[in-house]
Coordinates of N, CA, C and O in Angstrom, one line a residue:
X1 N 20.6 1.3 3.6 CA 22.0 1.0 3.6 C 22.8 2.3 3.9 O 22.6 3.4 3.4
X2 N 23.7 2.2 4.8 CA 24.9 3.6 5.2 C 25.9 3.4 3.8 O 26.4 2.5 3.2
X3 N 25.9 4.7 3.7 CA 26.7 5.1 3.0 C 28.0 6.1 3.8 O 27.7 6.9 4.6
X4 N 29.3 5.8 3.6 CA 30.1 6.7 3.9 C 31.3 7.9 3.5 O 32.4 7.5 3.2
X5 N 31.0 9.1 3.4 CA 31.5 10.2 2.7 C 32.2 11.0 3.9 O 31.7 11.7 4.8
X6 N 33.3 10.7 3.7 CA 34.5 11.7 4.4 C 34.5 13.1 4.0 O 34.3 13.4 2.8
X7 N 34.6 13.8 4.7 CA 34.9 15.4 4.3 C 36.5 15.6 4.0 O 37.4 15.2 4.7
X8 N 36.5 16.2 2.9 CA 38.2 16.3 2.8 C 38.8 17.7 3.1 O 39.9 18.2 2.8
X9 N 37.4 18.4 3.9 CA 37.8 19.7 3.8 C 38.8 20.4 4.8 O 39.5 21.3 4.4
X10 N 38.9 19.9 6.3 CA 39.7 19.8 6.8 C 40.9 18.8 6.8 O 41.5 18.4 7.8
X11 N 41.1 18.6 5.6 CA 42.7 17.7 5.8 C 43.8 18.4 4.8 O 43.7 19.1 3.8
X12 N 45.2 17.6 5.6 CA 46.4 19.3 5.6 C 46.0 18.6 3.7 O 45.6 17.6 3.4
X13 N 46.4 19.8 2.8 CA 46.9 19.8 1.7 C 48.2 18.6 1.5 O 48.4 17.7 0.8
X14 N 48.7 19.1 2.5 CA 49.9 18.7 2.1 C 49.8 16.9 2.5 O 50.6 16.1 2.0
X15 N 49.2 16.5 3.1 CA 49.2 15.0 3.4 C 47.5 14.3 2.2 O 46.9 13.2 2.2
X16 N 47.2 15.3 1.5 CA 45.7 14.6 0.8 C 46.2 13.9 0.1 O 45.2 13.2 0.3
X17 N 47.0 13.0 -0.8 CA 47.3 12.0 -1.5 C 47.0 10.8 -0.4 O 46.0 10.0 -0.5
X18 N 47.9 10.8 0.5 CA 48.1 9.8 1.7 C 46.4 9.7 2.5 O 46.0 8.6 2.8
X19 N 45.7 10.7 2.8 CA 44.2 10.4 3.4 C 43.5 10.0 2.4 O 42.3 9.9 2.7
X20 N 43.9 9.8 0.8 CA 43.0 9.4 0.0 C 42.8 7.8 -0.2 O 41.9 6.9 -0.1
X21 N 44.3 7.8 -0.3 CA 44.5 6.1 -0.5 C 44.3 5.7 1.0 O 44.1 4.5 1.2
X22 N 44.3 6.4 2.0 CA 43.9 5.5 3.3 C 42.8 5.5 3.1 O 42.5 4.3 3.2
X23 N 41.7 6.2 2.9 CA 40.4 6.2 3.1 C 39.8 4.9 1.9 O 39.0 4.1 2.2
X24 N 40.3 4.8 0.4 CA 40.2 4.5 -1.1 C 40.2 2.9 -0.1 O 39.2 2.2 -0.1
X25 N 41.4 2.7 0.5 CA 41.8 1.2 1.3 C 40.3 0.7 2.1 O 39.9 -0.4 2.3
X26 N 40.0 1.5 2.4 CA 38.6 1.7 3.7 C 37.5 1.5 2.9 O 36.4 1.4 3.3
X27 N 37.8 1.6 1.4 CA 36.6 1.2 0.8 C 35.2 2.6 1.3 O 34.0 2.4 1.5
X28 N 35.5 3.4 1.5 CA 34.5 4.5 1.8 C 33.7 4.9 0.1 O 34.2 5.1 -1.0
X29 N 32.4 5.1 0.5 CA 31.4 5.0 -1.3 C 31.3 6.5 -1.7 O 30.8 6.7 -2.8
X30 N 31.9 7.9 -0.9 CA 32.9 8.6 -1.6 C 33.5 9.6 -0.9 O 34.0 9.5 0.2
X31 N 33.5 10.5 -1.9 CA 34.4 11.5 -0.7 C 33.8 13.2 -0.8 O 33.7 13.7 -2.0
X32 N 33.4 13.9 0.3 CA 32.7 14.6 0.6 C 33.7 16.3 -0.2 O 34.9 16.4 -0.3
X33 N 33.0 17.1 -0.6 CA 33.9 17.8 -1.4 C 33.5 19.4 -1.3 O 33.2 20.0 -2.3
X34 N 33.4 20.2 0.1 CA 32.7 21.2 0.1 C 33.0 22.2 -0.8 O 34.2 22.4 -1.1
X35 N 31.8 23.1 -1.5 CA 32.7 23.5 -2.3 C 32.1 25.4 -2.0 O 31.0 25.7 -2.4
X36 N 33.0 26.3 -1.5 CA 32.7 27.6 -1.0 C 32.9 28.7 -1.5 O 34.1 28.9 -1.7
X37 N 32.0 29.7 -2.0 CA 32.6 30.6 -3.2 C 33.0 32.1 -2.8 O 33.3 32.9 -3.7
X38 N 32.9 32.6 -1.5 CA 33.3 33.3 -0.7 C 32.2 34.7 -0.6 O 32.2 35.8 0.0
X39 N 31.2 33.7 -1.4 CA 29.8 35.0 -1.4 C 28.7 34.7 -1.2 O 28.0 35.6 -1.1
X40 N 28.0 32.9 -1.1 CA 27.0 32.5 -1.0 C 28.1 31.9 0.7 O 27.3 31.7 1.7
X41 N 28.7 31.8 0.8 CA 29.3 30.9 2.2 C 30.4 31.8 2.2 O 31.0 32.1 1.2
X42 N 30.9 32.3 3.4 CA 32.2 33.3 3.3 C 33.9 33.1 3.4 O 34.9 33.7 3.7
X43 N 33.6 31.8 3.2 CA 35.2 31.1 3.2 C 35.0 30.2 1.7 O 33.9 29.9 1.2
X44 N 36.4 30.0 1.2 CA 36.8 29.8 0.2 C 37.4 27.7 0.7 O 38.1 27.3 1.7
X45 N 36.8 27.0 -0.3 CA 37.1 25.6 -0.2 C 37.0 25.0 -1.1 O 35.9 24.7 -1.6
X46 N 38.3 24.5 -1.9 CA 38.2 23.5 -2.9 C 37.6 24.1 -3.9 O 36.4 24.1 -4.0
X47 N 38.5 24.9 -4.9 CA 38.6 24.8 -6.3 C 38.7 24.3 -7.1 O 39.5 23.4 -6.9
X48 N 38.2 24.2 -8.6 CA 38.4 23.3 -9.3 C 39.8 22.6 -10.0 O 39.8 21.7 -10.8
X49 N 41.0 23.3 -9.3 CA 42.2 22.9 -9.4 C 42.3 21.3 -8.4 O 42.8 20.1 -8.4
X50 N 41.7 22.2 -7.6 CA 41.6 20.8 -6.2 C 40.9 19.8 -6.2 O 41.1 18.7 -5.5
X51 N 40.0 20.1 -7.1 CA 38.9 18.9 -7.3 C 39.5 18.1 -8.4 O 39.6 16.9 -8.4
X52 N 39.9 19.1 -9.6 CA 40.8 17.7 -10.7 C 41.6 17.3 -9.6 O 41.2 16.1 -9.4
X53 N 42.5 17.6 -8.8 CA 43.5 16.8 -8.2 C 42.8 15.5 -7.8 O 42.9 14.4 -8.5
X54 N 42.1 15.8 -6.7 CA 41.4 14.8 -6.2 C 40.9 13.8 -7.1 O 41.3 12.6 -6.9
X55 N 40.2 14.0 -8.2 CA 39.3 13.1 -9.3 C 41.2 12.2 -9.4 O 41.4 11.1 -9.0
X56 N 42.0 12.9 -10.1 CA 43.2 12.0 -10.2 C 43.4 11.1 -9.5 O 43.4 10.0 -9.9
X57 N 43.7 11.4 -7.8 CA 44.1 11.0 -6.9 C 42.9 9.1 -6.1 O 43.1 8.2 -5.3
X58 N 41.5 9.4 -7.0 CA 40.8 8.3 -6.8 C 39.7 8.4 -7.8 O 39.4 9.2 -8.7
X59 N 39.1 7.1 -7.6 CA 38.0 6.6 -8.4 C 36.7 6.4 -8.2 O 35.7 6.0 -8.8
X60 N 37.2 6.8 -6.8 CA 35.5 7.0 -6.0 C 34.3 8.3 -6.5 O 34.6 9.3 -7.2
X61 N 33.1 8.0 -6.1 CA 32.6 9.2 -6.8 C 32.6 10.1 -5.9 O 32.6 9.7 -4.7
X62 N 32.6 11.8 -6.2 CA 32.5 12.5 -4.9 C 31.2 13.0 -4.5 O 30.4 13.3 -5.4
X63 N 30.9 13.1 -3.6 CA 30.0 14.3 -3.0 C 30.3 15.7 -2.4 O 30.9 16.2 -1.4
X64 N 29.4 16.2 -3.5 CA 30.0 18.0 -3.8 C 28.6 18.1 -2.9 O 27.5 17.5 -2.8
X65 N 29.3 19.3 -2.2 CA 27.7 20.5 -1.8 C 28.7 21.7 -1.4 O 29.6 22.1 -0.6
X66 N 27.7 22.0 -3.1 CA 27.6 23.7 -3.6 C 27.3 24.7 -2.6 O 26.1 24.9 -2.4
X67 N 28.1 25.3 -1.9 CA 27.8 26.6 -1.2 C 27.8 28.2 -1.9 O 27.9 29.3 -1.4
X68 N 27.8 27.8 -3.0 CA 28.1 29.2 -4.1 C 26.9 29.8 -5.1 O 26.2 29.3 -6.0
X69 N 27.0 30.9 -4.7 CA 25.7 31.7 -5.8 C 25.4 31.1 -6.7 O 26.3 30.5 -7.1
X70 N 24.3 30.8 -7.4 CA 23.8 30.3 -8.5 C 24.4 29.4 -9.4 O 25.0 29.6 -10.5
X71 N 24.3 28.4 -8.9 CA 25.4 27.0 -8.9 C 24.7 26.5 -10.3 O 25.3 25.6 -10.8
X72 N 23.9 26.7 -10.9 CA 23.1 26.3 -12.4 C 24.5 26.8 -13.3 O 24.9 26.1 -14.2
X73 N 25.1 28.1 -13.0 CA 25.9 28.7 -14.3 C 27.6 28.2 -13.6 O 28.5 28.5 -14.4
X74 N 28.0 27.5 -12.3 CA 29.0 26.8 -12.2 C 28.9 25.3 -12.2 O 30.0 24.6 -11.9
X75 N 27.9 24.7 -12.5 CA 28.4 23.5 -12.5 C 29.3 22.4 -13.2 O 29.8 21.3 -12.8
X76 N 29.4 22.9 -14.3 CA 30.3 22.8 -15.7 C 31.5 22.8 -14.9 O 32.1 21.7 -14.9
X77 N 32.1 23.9 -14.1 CA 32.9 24.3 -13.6 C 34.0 22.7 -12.7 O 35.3 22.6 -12.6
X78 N 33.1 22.1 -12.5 CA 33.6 20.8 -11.4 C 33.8 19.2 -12.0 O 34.2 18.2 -11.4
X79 N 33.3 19.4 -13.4 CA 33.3 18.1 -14.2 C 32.7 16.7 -13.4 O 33.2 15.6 -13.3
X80 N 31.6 17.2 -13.0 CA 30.5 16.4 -12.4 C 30.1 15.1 -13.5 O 30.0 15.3 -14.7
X81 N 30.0 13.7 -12.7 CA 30.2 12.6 -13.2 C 29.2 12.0 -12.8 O 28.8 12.3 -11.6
X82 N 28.6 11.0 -13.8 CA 27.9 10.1 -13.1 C 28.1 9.0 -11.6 O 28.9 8.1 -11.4
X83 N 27.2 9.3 -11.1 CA 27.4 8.9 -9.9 C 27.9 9.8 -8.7 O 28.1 9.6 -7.5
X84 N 27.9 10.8 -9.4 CA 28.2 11.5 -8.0 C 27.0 12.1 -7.6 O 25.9 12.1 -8.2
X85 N 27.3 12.6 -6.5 CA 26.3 13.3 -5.5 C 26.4 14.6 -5.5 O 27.6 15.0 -5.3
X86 N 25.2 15.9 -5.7 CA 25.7 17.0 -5.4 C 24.4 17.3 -4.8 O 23.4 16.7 -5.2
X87 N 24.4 18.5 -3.8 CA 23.9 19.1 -2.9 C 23.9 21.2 -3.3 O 24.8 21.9 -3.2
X88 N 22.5 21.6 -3.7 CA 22.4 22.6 -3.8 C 22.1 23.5 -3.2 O 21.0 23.0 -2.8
X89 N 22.3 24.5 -2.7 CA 21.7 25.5 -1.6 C 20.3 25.8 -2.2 O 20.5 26.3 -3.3
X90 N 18.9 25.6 -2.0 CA 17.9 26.9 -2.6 C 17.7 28.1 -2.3 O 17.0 28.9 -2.8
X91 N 18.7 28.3 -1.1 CA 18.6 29.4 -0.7 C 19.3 30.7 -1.8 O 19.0 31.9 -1.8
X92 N 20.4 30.0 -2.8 CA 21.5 30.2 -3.3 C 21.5 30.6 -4.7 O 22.6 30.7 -5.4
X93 N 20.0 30.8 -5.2 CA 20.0 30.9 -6.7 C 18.1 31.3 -7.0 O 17.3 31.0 -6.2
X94 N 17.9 31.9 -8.1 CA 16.7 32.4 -8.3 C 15.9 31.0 -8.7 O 15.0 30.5 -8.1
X95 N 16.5 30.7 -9.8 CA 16.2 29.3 -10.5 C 16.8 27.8 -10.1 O 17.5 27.2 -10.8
X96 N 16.2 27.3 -8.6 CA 16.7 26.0 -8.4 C 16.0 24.9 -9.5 O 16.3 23.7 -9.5
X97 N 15.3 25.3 -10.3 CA 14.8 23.9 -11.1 C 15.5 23.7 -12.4 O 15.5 22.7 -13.0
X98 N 16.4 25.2 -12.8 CA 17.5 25.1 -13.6 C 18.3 24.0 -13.0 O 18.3 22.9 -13.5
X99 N 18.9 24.3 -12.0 CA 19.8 23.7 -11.0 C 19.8 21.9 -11.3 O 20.6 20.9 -11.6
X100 N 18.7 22.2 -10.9 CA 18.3 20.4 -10.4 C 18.2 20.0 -11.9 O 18.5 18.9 -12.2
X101 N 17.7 20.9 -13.0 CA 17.4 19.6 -14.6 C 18.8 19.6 -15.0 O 19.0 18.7 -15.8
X102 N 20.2 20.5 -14.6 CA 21.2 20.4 -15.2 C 22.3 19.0 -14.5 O 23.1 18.3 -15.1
X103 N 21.9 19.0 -13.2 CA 22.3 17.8 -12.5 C 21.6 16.6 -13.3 O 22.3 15.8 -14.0
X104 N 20.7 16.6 -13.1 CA 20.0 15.3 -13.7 C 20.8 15.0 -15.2 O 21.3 13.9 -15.6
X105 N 20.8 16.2 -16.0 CA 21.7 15.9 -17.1 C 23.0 15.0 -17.2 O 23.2 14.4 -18.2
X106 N 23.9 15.2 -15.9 CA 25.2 14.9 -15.5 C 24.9 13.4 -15.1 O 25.9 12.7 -14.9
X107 N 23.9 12.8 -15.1 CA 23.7 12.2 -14.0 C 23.7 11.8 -13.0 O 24.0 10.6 -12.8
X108 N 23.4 12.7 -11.9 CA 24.5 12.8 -11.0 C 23.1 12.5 -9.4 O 22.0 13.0 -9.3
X109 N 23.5 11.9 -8.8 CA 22.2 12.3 -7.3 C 21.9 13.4 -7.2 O 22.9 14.0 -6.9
X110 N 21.1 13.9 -7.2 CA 20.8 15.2 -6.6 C 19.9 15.6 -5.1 O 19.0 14.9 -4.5
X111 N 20.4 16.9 -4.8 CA 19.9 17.0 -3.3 C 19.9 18.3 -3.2 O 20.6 19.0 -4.0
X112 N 19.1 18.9 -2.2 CA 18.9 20.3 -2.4 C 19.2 20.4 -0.7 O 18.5 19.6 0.0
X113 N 20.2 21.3 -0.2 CA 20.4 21.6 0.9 C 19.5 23.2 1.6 O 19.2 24.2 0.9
X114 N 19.3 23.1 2.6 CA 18.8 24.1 3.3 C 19.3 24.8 4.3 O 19.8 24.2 5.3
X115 N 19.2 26.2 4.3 CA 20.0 26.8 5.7 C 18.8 26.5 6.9 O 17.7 26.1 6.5
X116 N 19.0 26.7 7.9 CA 18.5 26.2 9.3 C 17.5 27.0 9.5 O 16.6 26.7 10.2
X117 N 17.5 28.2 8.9 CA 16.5 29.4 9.0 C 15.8 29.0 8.0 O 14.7 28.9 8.6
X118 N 15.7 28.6 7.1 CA 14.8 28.0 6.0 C 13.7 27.2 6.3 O 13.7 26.0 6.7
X119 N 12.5 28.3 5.8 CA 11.3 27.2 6.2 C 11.3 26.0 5.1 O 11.5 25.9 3.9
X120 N 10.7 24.8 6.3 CA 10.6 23.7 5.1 C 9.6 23.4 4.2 O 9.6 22.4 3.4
X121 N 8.5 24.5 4.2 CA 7.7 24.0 3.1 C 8.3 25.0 1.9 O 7.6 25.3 0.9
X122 N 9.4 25.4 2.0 CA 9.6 25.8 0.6 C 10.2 25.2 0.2 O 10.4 25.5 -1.0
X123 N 10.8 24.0 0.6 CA 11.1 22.7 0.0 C 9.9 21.9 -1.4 O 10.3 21.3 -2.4
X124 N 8.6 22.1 -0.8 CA 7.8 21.7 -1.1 C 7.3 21.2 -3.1 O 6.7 20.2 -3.6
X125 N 7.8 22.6 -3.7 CA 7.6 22.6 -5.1 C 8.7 21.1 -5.8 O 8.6 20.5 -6.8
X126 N 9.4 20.9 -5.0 CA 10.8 20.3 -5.4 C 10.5 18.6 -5.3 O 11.4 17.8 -5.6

């Protein structure tokens, strides 16, 4: 089954109410929520100011992927819900199995993202 997750990361601030409920109308299964901490990824996206906004603004679940240092001691940070989706770097933390049993806690999908230079059998333990 396709699932469909908009990125909200390029859209103006100032019109995100208005692309929420267009998209909310579109029935889309969530909404994509990069989230950048200016040290594991070097640009800054969607804070947790912006993320309660958003959670207000719909009822869909989101899909977060974590681009920030050791995302096990921020994830509290985002008020991660069941049903959502989040996406971890392993490149991005000493302890990804912290990572992933605190997700599971949340109930939340979990996924472990990889940089392109990243070999895939270090996927493997996971």
């Amino acid at each position: 089954m396709i699932k469909v997750s908009p990125s909200l990361m390029c859209a103006k601030f100032t019109q995100l109410e208005e692309y929420i409920q267009l998209l909310d109308q579109a029935e889309v299964d969530f909404f994509h929520i990069d989230v950048m901490d200016g040290t594991f990824a070097p640009n800054f996206v969607f804070g947790t100011d912006d993320i309660r906004t958003i959670r207000e603004l719909t009822n869909r679940p989101l899909d977060f992927h974590l681009m920030v240092d050791d995302p096990a001691y921020k994830l509290d940070w985002f008020e991660i819900r069941k049903g959502d989706r989040v996406a971890v770097h392993l490149e991005a933390q000493e302890n990804t199995q912290l990572s992933l049993n605190k997700l599971r806690e949340f109930e939340a999908e979990v996924f472990l993202a990889i940089e392109v230079d990243t070999q895939i059998n270090k996927l493997e333990p996971y």
